[in-house]
Amino acid sequence: MNEFENNPDDIGMYLSTMFNNAQDFIFVKDADCRLVLVNEAYCRLFGVAKSEVIGKKLAWDLTPVEIERFLTTDRQVLADGQEVVFEETVTFSGSQTKTIAVRKNRYLDTQGNYFLVGVGRDITDRKETESREKARNAVLELIARGERLSVILGAIVSAVEKQNPGMLCSILLLDDDGKHLLGGTAASLPDFYNEAIHGIEIGLGVGSCGTAAFLNERVIVKDIQTHPYWERYKELANKAELGACWSEPIRSTKGDVLGTFAIYHHSPNEPKDVDIAVIEQTAYLASIAIEQEQSHLALKSYESRFHQLLQSIPSVAVQSYDEKGITRYWNKASEKLYGYSAEEAIGKNFFNLIIPKALHTDVREAMLEMFETKRVIPSSELTLMAKDGSDVNVFSSHAFVQVPGQPPEMFCLDVDLTERKQAEEKLERIAHFDLLTNLPNRVLLAERLSLAIEQCNPSDRFVAVAFMDIDGFKTVNDSYGHDVGDEMLVILSKRMKEALREGDTLARIGGDEFIAIMVDIEKEEDYIPVLERLLKATEDPVILNGVVLQVSSSIGVTLYPQDKADAEQLIRHADQAMYIAKQGGKNRYHLFDTVHDNAIMTQWQSIDEIRSALDRREFVLHYQPKVNMFTGEVIGVEALIRWHHREQGLLPPSEFLPVIEGQKISLELGEWVIDTALSQIGQWKNIGVHLPISVNISAYQLQQDDFTERLESLLSGHPNVSPYFLELEVLETSALNDINQISATMKECQVLDVRFALDDFGTGYSSLTHLRHLPAHLVKIDLSFVQGMLVNKDDLAIVEGVIGLAKAFQREVIAEGVETTAHGVALLQLGCQLAQGYGIARPMPADELPNWVSTWKADDAWQIEANT
């Protein structure tokens, strides 16, 4: 504090910095309610310069009534000193409306004069979200109350029009024959128009709605007067002053057409992404209301069949209970799932039937709350109990049913999760074990190596890491085919596993590469007999189909803690030693030399050269497009760094990034990439190209304590760029040491609206646990698997597994390395729509991309596959 007292200018500098960098807008008024001080956030919000507002009472033009209301509040605070907090909707420049929340307080300056300080923030987005959620909840409440369908549909349309001025909405319902559209609601459209289309027969070319209902797909007509679907109806539309019509089929849960939801505009109009989301969400909400209405009618007509239907559902166990837990209904699926017959269960308390004692208290409290409030217990996964005492894993949904004149009941709908659990276990095995040899893969290897290092006593024990490459394996593959090569790898893996000691680990990390971890070594020489057995295991002949096959192996070894490196670096050191063994004549082992000054000097020189290149601005970004093969849209680009080397020309990242991995210069270069990408987003935006850019970041950069603050600083340097357009790709092969820290950092960045993707998925040291805990919205399938999926069943199985894994965890999935039309078709068949690769486009300079985007067209074969 003494330092600040002696340097008052420093205090002023710090306060000024805090004041002008605050996210909330701040203003100060004198006793006459005139502005004397405002911060940068204030100017940004109201679109004014400080020089324009200082001395004024308000920063923007309002009506006299609004001016008086604002100034009255200021005078009140200055007069009585009581804090005032309020929300206000204001209009800027006569059209733009924002909602702000403001807190005002009175203070006394050194001369005894009162002044007012106001602090506020723009809460427009929050209010709009609340408004949409309120409208949605209001509709859901109408649905839950069983309100008439016409009222519900009217509320749906009214909510959309209120939130989207300029839209005119209608809902048409398909008749019982499935051939005609009947008026549902369209209060904003002229009566003559509604009467004219009531009962119209669906078909191709019957406007937007008739065509959408006929094709069961969305129909977007940007200009009614020029579109062939409206040829017979454009005069009617012209009379109704309608210029555009976007129609979405309202589908049942089975995918059948129930009707259509349409949005009209008075003039030609093309939907944006947010408009498409409104169309889809509204159609879905309408489908809930329509299906409930249909269910209600069916229930009234076929109540007896309802019970028969419940009895016949084979995959959903349905029960009902009163508020004391007494069983009132028990269908056949429940009998099969839990083992109790209906006669055994009905009349018994379900706490004594299927609820484990550990859940009694929680279940009883949840039931009590539901019967008191009529709020349904949320659906969830539960482990319940069968008659024989075994666990039953179910996904349980609940419904509160109150039939007039009868006591309320809780209905439970339980779906057996046994098959899904088995699928998860299969995916878990795929995530940890090599499909061909059944050996641990990279993921499990990393876990075991980390554990071995952690448990190693450096005073009297060693851990040996051996990296093995099969010499001559490529010749076997080329000469006899992949099937023979695979059989050979299985035989060799069994031999090598037998050559190890109990407690050691052998892993296959890809192709003909294996890694052995030898633990609890007392003397350095103890691992040598194991290495010699490994050499013999691979050099002994393998006889397949009468053919004698002869290979050998080159082995690189490093010892921990003699080699004081982390798990990933130990593997790299062993890999380096393996190459030395291979260069030395193969069929031998080589110990990693920890005294590698020459290598260090070479690395330092390379780092200095890269630092100078950064200063000289020799690095550039090229951009590889990412597309949706299903829709034919370009969805974004990936930024890929290149080095314009003064002597060697354009260098790919593999030529220089490995040298700086884990070095401070990698952080500087990483921030340069992010900053350059943000600048490019802004430049493209200025010419009408709106594309997100994904940037690769290293684990080293992501794990920096100040990563979020650094990222926020970079984003603030580009105020016209939405952070949502920046995606950070984290390599799955990265060494993510503290998964909790990484997850927390990613969540902090998501608050800034920045998204994450897991890159090269399936190749690295992560695990299924990582996917569960890392909040990445996108999973990228590694190109090595995609490129090999058409000829290698293991690669195909991994691709299919990753797609299934992504869907199971509700992540988007994109395939990289799509080089041919056939790759795209195969991926579409597996349910993967997003892709990038040389078969779509090579990385290109920024100035070439806009023209490519405007001319690119999805492969015809993909479109055919998308429409089948």
mmCIF file with all atom_site columns, C-alpha atoms in Angstrom, residues 203-298:
data_model
loop_
_atom_site.group_PDB
_atom_site.id
_atom_site.type_symbol
_atom_site.label_atom_id
_atom_site.label_alt_id
_atom_site.label_comp_id
_atom_site.label_asym_id
_atom_site.label_entity_id
_atom_site.label_seq_id
_atom_site.pdbx_PDB_ins_code
_atom_site.Cartn_x
_atom_site.Cartn_y
_atom_site.Cartn_z
_atom_site.occupancy
_atom_site.B_iso_or_equiv
_atom_site.pdbx_formal_charge
_atom_site.auth_seq_id
_atom_site.auth_comp_id
_atom_site.auth_asym_id
_atom_site.auth_atom_id
_atom_site.pdbx_PDB_model_num
ATOM 1  C CA . GLY A 1 203 ? -48.764 -32.979 -54.311 1.00 0.00 ? 203 GLY A CA 1
ATOM 2  C CA . LEU A 1 204 ? -45.630 -31.912 -56.124 1.00 0.00 ? 204 LEU A CA 1
ATOM 3  C CA . GLY A 1 205 ? -45.943 -28.279 -57.202 1.00 0.00 ? 205 GLY A CA 1
ATOM 4  C CA . VAL A 1 206 ? -48.830 -27.498 -54.829 1.00 0.00 ? 206 VAL A CA 1
ATOM 5  C CA . GLY A 1 207 ? -47.185 -24.440 -53.297 1.00 0.00 ? 207 GLY A CA 1
ATOM 6  C CA . SER A 1 208 ? -44.699 -24.828 -50.456 1.00 0.00 ? 208 SER A CA 1
ATOM 7  C CA . CYS A 1 209 ? -46.979 -26.567 -47.966 1.00 0.00 ? 209 CYS A CA 1
ATOM 8  C CA . GLY A 1 210 ? -48.639 -29.013 -50.369 1.00 0.00 ? 210 GLY A CA 1
ATOM 9  C CA . THR A 1 211 ? -45.235 -30.006 -51.737 1.00 0.00 ? 211 THR A CA 1
ATOM 10 C CA . ALA A 1 212 ? -43.641 -30.282 -48.281 1.00 0.00 ? 212 ALA A CA 1
ATOM 11 C CA . ALA A 1 213 ? -46.469 -32.527 -47.051 1.00 0.00 ? 213 ALA A CA 1
ATOM 12 C CA . PHE A 1 214 ? -46.265 -34.640 -50.195 1.00 0.00 ? 214 PHE A CA 1
ATOM 13 C CA . LEU A 1 215 ? -42.474 -35.069 -50.136 1.00 0.00 ? 215 LEU A CA 1
ATOM 14 C CA . ASN A 1 216 ? -42.195 -35.130 -46.312 1.00 0.00 ? 216 ASN A CA 1
ATOM 15 C CA . GLU A 1 217 ? -39.312 -32.722 -46.516 1.00 0.00 ? 217 GLU A CA 1
ATOM 16 C CA . ARG A 1 218 ? -38.674 -29.021 -45.990 1.00 0.00 ? 218 ARG A CA 1
ATOM 17 C CA . VAL A 1 219 ? -39.486 -26.743 -48.915 1.00 0.00 ? 219 VAL A CA 1
ATOM 18 C CA . ILE A 1 220 ? -37.878 -23.294 -49.045 1.00 0.00 ? 220 ILE A CA 1
ATOM 19 C CA . VAL A 1 221 ? -39.318 -20.909 -51.613 1.00 0.00 ? 221 VAL A CA 1
ATOM 20 C CA . LYS A 1 222 ? -37.399 -17.646 -51.528 1.00 0.00 ? 222 LYS A CA 1
ATOM 21 C CA . ASP A 1 223 ? -39.473 -15.930 -54.241 1.00 0.00 ? 223 ASP A CA 1
ATOM 22 C CA . ILE A 1 224 ? -43.053 -17.094 -54.793 1.00 0.00 ? 224 ILE A CA 1
ATOM 23 C CA . GLN A 1 225 ? -43.475 -15.284 -58.086 1.00 0.00 ? 225 GLN A CA 1
ATOM 24 C CA . THR A 1 226 ? -40.577 -17.116 -59.767 1.00 0.00 ? 226 THR A CA 1
ATOM 25 C CA . HIS A 1 227 ? -40.753 -20.560 -58.212 1.00 0.00 ? 227 HIS A CA 1
ATOM 26 C CA . PRO A 1 228 ? -42.394 -23.391 -60.203 1.00 0.00 ? 228 PRO A CA 1
ATOM 27 C CA . TYR A 1 229 ? -44.115 -24.826 -57.102 1.00 0.00 ? 229 TYR A CA 1
ATOM 28 C CA . TRP A 1 230 ? -46.247 -21.664 -56.973 1.00 0.00 ? 230 TRP A CA 1
ATOM 29 C CA . GLU A 1 231 ? -47.069 -21.390 -60.668 1.00 0.00 ? 231 GLU A CA 1
ATOM 30 C CA . ARG A 1 232 ? -50.777 -22.159 -60.058 1.00 0.00 ? 232 ARG A CA 1
ATOM 31 C CA . TYR A 1 233 ? -51.039 -20.035 -56.932 1.00 0.00 ? 233 TYR A CA 1
ATOM 32 C CA . LYS A 1 234 ? -48.825 -17.003 -57.477 1.00 0.00 ? 234 LYS A CA 1
ATOM 33 C CA . GLU A 1 235 ? -51.782 -14.739 -58.321 1.00 0.00 ? 235 GLU A CA 1
ATOM 34 C CA . LEU A 1 236 ? -53.440 -15.737 -55.034 1.00 0.00 ? 236 LEU A CA 1
ATOM 35 C CA . ALA A 1 237 ? -50.166 -15.074 -53.212 1.00 0.00 ? 237 ALA A CA 1
ATOM 36 C CA . ASN A 1 238 ? -49.739 -11.754 -54.974 1.00 0.00 ? 238 ASN A CA 1
ATOM 37 C CA . LYS A 1 239 ? -53.223 -10.712 -53.911 1.00 0.00 ? 239 LYS A CA 1
ATOM 38 C CA . ALA A 1 240 ? -52.356 -11.657 -50.325 1.00 0.00 ? 240 ALA A CA 1
ATOM 39 C CA . GLU A 1 241 ? -49.069 -9.686  -50.686 1.00 0.00 ? 241 GLU A CA 1
ATOM 40 C CA . LEU A 1 242 ? -46.948 -12.753 -49.955 1.00 0.00 ? 242 LEU A CA 1
ATOM 41 C CA . GLY A 1 243 ? -43.413 -12.897 -51.401 1.00 0.00 ? 243 GLY A CA 1
ATOM 42 C CA . ALA A 1 244 ? -41.755 -15.935 -49.776 1.00 0.00 ? 244 ALA A CA 1
ATOM 43 C CA . CYS A 1 245 ? -42.884 -19.131 -48.089 1.00 0.00 ? 245 CYS A CA 1
ATOM 44 C CA . TRP A 1 246 ? -40.789 -21.659 -46.119 1.00 0.00 ? 246 TRP A CA 1
ATOM 45 C CA . SER A 1 247 ? -42.647 -24.815 -45.144 1.00 0.00 ? 247 SER A CA 1
ATOM 46 C CA . GLU A 1 248 ? -41.625 -27.618 -42.774 1.00 0.00 ? 248 GLU A CA 1
ATOM 47 C CA . PRO A 1 249 ? -43.514 -30.925 -42.447 1.00 0.00 ? 249 PRO A CA 1
ATOM 48 C CA . ILE A 1 250 ? -44.862 -31.505 -38.951 1.00 0.00 ? 250 ILE A CA 1
ATOM 49 C CA . ARG A 1 251 ? -43.879 -35.098 -38.297 1.00 0.00 ? 251 ARG A CA 1
ATOM 50 C CA . SER A 1 252 ? -45.011 -37.632 -35.761 1.00 0.00 ? 252 SER A CA 1
ATOM 51 C CA . THR A 1 253 ? -42.493 -39.492 -33.659 1.00 0.00 ? 253 THR A CA 1
ATOM 52 C CA . LYS A 1 254 ? -42.624 -42.166 -36.346 1.00 0.00 ? 254 LYS A CA 1
ATOM 53 C CA . GLY A 1 255 ? -41.792 -39.676 -39.058 1.00 0.00 ? 255 GLY A CA 1
ATOM 54 C CA . ASP A 1 256 ? -45.290 -39.543 -40.587 1.00 0.00 ? 256 ASP A CA 1
ATOM 55 C CA . VAL A 1 257 ? -46.622 -36.188 -41.813 1.00 0.00 ? 257 VAL A CA 1
ATOM 56 C CA . LEU A 1 258 ? -49.170 -34.608 -39.466 1.00 0.00 ? 258 LEU A CA 1
ATOM 57 C CA . GLY A 1 259 ? -49.357 -31.255 -41.244 1.00 0.00 ? 259 GLY A CA 1
ATOM 58 C CA . THR A 1 260 ? -47.130 -28.325 -42.119 1.00 0.00 ? 260 THR A CA 1
ATOM 59 C CA . PHE A 1 261 ? -45.750 -25.262 -40.402 1.00 0.00 ? 261 PHE A CA 1
ATOM 60 C CA . ALA A 1 262 ? -45.085 -22.353 -42.744 1.00 0.00 ? 262 ALA A CA 1
ATOM 61 C CA . ILE A 1 263 ? -43.448 -18.951 -42.449 1.00 0.00 ? 263 ILE A CA 1
ATOM 62 C CA . TYR A 1 264 ? -44.423 -16.298 -45.002 1.00 0.00 ? 264 TYR A CA 1
ATOM 63 C CA . HIS A 1 265 ? -42.825 -12.929 -45.768 1.00 0.00 ? 265 HIS A CA 1
ATOM 64 C CA . HIS A 1 266 ? -44.344 -10.043 -47.679 1.00 0.00 ? 266 HIS A CA 1
ATOM 65 C CA . SER A 1 267 ? -41.286 -9.874  -49.949 1.00 0.00 ? 267 SER A CA 1
ATOM 66 C CA . PRO A 1 268 ? -38.773 -12.423 -51.274 1.00 0.00 ? 268 PRO A CA 1
ATOM 67 C CA . ASN A 1 269 ? -36.678 -13.718 -48.417 1.00 0.00 ? 269 ASN A CA 1
ATOM 68 C CA . GLU A 1 270 ? -34.069 -16.423 -47.799 1.00 0.00 ? 270 GLU A CA 1
ATOM 69 C CA . PRO A 1 271 ? -33.851 -18.114 -44.375 1.00 0.00 ? 271 PRO A CA 1
ATOM 70 C CA . LYS A 1 272 ? -30.772 -17.899 -42.197 1.00 0.00 ? 272 LYS A CA 1
ATOM 71 C CA . ASP A 1 273 ? -29.577 -20.655 -39.899 1.00 0.00 ? 273 ASP A CA 1
ATOM 72 C CA . VAL A 1 274 ? -31.514 -19.140 -37.014 1.00 0.00 ? 274 VAL A CA 1
ATOM 73 C CA . ASP A 1 275 ? -34.672 -19.135 -39.149 1.00 0.00 ? 275 ASP A CA 1
ATOM 74 C CA . ILE A 1 276 ? -34.208 -22.824 -39.973 1.00 0.00 ? 276 ILE A CA 1
ATOM 75 C CA . ALA A 1 277 ? -33.869 -23.516 -36.248 1.00 0.00 ? 277 ALA A CA 1
ATOM 76 C CA . VAL A 1 278 ? -37.147 -21.645 -35.608 1.00 0.00 ? 278 VAL A CA 1
ATOM 77 C CA . ILE A 1 279 ? -38.877 -23.694 -38.333 1.00 0.00 ? 279 ILE A CA 1
ATOM 78 C CA . GLU A 1 280 ? -37.639 -27.010 -36.962 1.00 0.00 ? 280 GLU A CA 1
ATOM 79 C CA . GLN A 1 281 ? -38.324 -26.214 -33.301 1.00 0.00 ? 281 GLN A CA 1
ATOM 80 C CA . THR A 1 282 ? -41.779 -24.851 -33.991 1.00 0.00 ? 282 THR A CA 1
ATOM 81 C CA . ALA A 1 283 ? -42.729 -27.845 -36.134 1.00 0.00 ? 283 ALA A CA 1
ATOM 82 C CA . TYR A 1 284 ? -41.508 -30.136 -33.381 1.00 0.00 ? 284 TYR A CA 1
ATOM 83 C CA . LEU A 1 285 ? -43.539 -28.251 -30.751 1.00 0.00 ? 285 LEU A CA 1
ATOM 84 C CA . ALA A 1 286 ? -46.613 -28.405 -32.983 1.00 0.00 ? 286 ALA A CA 1
ATOM 85 C CA . SER A 1 287 ? -46.067 -32.138 -33.452 1.00 0.00 ? 287 SER A CA 1
ATOM 86 C CA . ILE A 1 288 ? -46.200 -32.606 -29.689 1.00 0.00 ? 288 ILE A CA 1
ATOM 87 C CA . ALA A 1 289 ? -49.514 -30.761 -29.498 1.00 0.00 ? 289 ALA A CA 1
ATOM 88 C CA . ILE A 1 290 ? -51.012 -32.562 -32.512 1.00 0.00 ? 290 ILE A CA 1
ATOM 89 C CA . GLU A 1 291 ? -49.886 -35.970 -31.346 1.00 0.00 ? 291 GLU A CA 1
ATOM 90 C CA . GLN A 1 292 ? -51.255 -35.283 -27.875 1.00 0.00 ? 292 GLN A CA 1
ATOM 91 C CA . GLU A 1 293 ? -54.565 -34.291 -29.397 1.00 0.00 ? 293 GLU A CA 1
ATOM 92 C CA . GLN A 1 294 ? -54.583 -37.443 -31.481 1.00 0.00 ? 294 GLN A CA 1
ATOM 93 C CA . SER A 1 295 ? -53.664 -39.463 -28.404 1.00 0.00 ? 295 SER A CA 1
ATOM 94 C CA . HIS A 1 296 ? -56.442 -37.826 -26.431 1.00 0.00 ? 296 HIS A CA 1
ATOM 95 C CA . LEU A 1 297 ? -59.005 -38.659 -29.100 1.00 0.00 ? 297 LEU A CA 1
ATOM 96 C CA . ALA A 1 298 ? -57.687 -42.177 -29.407 1.00 0.00 ? 298 ALA A CA 1
#
